[in-house]
Amino acid sequence: MNSISVRALLVRGMLAGLIAGALALAVAYFLGESRVDAAIALEEAHSHDHGGGEELVSRTMQATGGLATGVLVFGVAVGGIAALVFCYALGRIGDFGPRATAALIAGAALLTVYVVPFLKYPANPPAVGNPDTIGKRTTLFFLMVALSVLLAVAAVIIGKRLAPRLGNWNATVVAVAGFVLLIGLSYAFLPSFDEVGKDFPATLLWEFRLSTLAVQATLWTVFGVVFGYLTERLLTPVARAATPRTAGAVS
């Protein structure tokens, strides 16, 4: 793949990420922000410190401009990264076209970058979690992300190397089983945190975590669909252009 194609795919990946980020922003605002507000209200109701200073950024700004900036920038960034991964993966992970490859990359990203770490270290709303452990929890979360991505890449490489001897199906089963086993061992050996207060509503915690999962699922699903469409239009122009000429010749 030449540099022009890579540059064009990178631009399309960032555009798809922006579109996906816009839809994920809508999900985050309508599903997540009400849960955040409820958690903040609980935190304030149980706080004994009423002498805090004025907040630097208002809650309204956090829920609108701050949220929009964070989600959209994240969407563009991961869209560009996913586009570069697509450039390398196309034709190397099987006989898949541009749309199928984009869908596989989006699904793998959702699984490895969010779902696997989420199952070990799920997102917490305000009023949940010890402030003294936030640094450690953040470090462990990103460590889990790194482990998940590296183990997924290793599983793909091992599966491809085993395919000539075991066949595609058996090699895939072995690679997936190895991934699940090593992720399970990571879950077992990495420390866990149970910092949810007894008086914090379980329903609110569950709804908040589901909303964060919905945001990521929306982001990567929309990205896979939009990026797949854009890449197919870019990489298969000959087939599209040939159709009208063929129809004219027959008539």
mmCIF file of N, CA, C and O in Angstrom, residues 17-18 21-22 25 28 61-77:
data_model
loop_
_atom_site.group_PDB
_atom_site.id
_atom_site.type_symbol
_atom_site.label_atom_id
_atom_site.label_comp_id
_atom_site.label_asym_id
_atom_site.label_seq_id
_atom_site.Cartn_x
_atom_site.Cartn_y
_atom_site.Cartn_z
ATOM 1 N N GLY A 17 -13.950 8.412 12.705
ATOM 2 C CA GLY A 17 -13.870 8.551 14.155
ATOM 3 C C GLY A 17 -14.632 9.765 14.658
ATOM 4 O O GLY A 17 -15.254 9.722 15.724
ATOM 5 N N LEU A 18 -14.595 10.850 13.885
ATOM 6 C CA LEU A 18 -15.340 12.056 14.263
ATOM 7 C C LEU A 18 -16.845 11.794 14.224
ATOM 8 O O LEU A 18 -17.578 12.192 15.142
ATOM 9 N N GLY A 21 -17.663 9.524 17.033
ATOM 10 C CA GLY A 21 -17.586 10.267 18.283
ATOM 11 C C GLY A 21 -18.818 11.130 18.506
ATOM 12 O O GLY A 21 -19.286 11.275 19.638
ATOM 13 N N ALA A 22 -19.365 11.705 17.427
ATOM 14 C CA ALA A 22 -20.560 12.539 17.567
ATOM 15 C C ALA A 22 -21.754 11.716 18.055
ATOM 16 O O ALA A 22 -22.513 12.153 18.930
ATOM 17 N N LEU A 25 -21.159 10.715 21.595
ATOM 18 C CA LEU A 25 -21.406 11.867 22.459
ATOM 19 C C LEU A 25 -22.877 11.972 22.823
ATOM 20 O O LEU A 25 -23.230 12.250 23.979
ATOM 21 N N ALA A 28 -23.566 9.348 25.376
ATOM 22 C CA ALA A 28 -22.979 9.721 26.664
ATOM 23 C C ALA A 28 -23.806 10.800 27.348
ATOM 24 O O ALA A 28 -24.003 10.765 28.573
ATOM 25 N N MET A 61 -20.599 23.126 32.176
ATOM 26 C CA MET A 61 -19.526 23.089 31.193
ATOM 27 C C MET A 61 -18.935 21.685 31.080
ATOM 28 O O MET A 61 -18.606 21.219 29.986
ATOM 29 N N GLN A 62 -18.803 20.997 32.193
ATOM 30 C CA GLN A 62 -18.300 19.626 32.165
ATOM 31 C C GLN A 62 -19.210 18.717 31.344
ATOM 32 O O GLN A 62 -18.732 17.870 30.587
ATOM 33 N N ALA A 63 -20.523 18.887 31.501
ATOM 34 C CA ALA A 63 -21.495 18.009 30.843
ATOM 35 C C ALA A 63 -21.725 18.355 29.381
ATOM 36 O O ALA A 63 -22.341 17.572 28.657
ATOM 37 N N THR A 64 -21.246 19.505 28.942
ATOM 38 C CA THR A 64 -21.464 19.921 27.550
ATOM 39 C C THR A 64 -20.140 20.066 26.812
ATOM 40 O O THR A 64 -19.715 19.155 26.105
ATOM 41 N N GLY A 65 -19.491 21.219 26.993
ATOM 42 C CA GLY A 65 -18.249 21.460 26.269
ATOM 43 C C GLY A 65 -17.143 20.488 26.618
ATOM 44 O O GLY A 65 -16.433 19.987 25.727
ATOM 45 N N GLY A 66 -16.982 20.211 27.904
ATOM 46 C CA GLY A 66 -15.931 19.280 28.311
ATOM 47 C C GLY A 66 -16.168 17.882 27.782
ATOM 48 O O GLY A 66 -15.253 17.229 27.253
ATOM 49 N N LEU A 67 -17.404 17.407 27.908
ATOM 50 C CA LEU A 67 -17.740 16.074 27.410
ATOM 51 C C LEU A 67 -17.566 15.987 25.904
ATOM 52 O O LEU A 67 -16.989 15.024 25.382
ATOM 53 N N ALA A 68 -18.046 17.012 25.187
ATOM 54 C CA ALA A 68 -17.942 17.007 23.726
ATOM 55 C C ALA A 68 -16.483 16.994 23.278
ATOM 56 O O ALA A 68 -16.097 16.236 22.380
ATOM 57 N N THR A 69 -15.668 17.831 23.898
ATOM 58 C CA THR A 69 -14.252 17.880 23.527
ATOM 59 C C THR A 69 -13.580 16.530 23.755
ATOM 60 O O THR A 69 -12.875 16.011 22.878
ATOM 61 N N GLY A 70 -13.810 15.944 24.929
ATOM 62 C CA GLY A 70 -13.170 14.673 25.243
ATOM 63 C C GLY A 70 -13.582 13.561 24.305
ATOM 64 O O GLY A 70 -12.732 12.826 23.771
ATOM 65 N N VAL A 71 -14.883 13.426 24.053
ATOM 66 C CA VAL A 71 -15.370 12.317 23.223
ATOM 67 C C VAL A 71 -14.956 12.499 21.768
ATOM 68 O O VAL A 71 -14.522 11.547 21.103
ATOM 69 N N LEU A 72 -15.085 13.713 21.244
ATOM 70 C CA LEU A 72 -14.752 13.934 19.835
ATOM 71 C C LEU A 72 -13.255 13.797 19.575
ATOM 72 O O LEU A 72 -12.848 13.199 18.560
ATOM 73 N N VAL A 73 -12.437 14.331 20.457
ATOM 74 C CA VAL A 73 -10.990 14.180 20.291
ATOM 75 C C VAL A 73 -10.600 12.712 20.390
ATOM 76 O O VAL A 73 -9.774 12.210 19.605
ATOM 77 N N PHE A 74 -11.189 12.008 21.336
ATOM 78 C CA PHE A 74 -10.924 10.574 21.459
ATOM 79 C C PHE A 74 -11.338 9.834 20.189
ATOM 80 O O PHE A 74 -10.609 8.964 19.695
ATOM 81 N N GLY A 75 -12.513 10.170 19.640
ATOM 82 C CA GLY A 75 -12.976 9.512 18.425
ATOM 83 C C GLY A 75 -12.034 9.730 17.253
ATOM 84 O O GLY A 75 -11.710 8.791 16.518
ATOM 85 N N VAL A 76 -11.582 10.960 17.060
ATOM 86 C CA VAL A 76 -10.655 11.253 15.959
ATOM 87 C C VAL A 76 -9.329 10.523 16.161
ATOM 88 O O VAL A 76 -8.760 9.961 15.213
ATOM 89 N N ALA A 77 -8.830 10.522 17.402
ATOM 90 C CA ALA A 77 -7.538 9.881 17.680
ATOM 91 C C ALA A 77 -7.587 8.381 17.434
ATOM 92 O O ALA A 77 -6.730 7.827 16.728
#
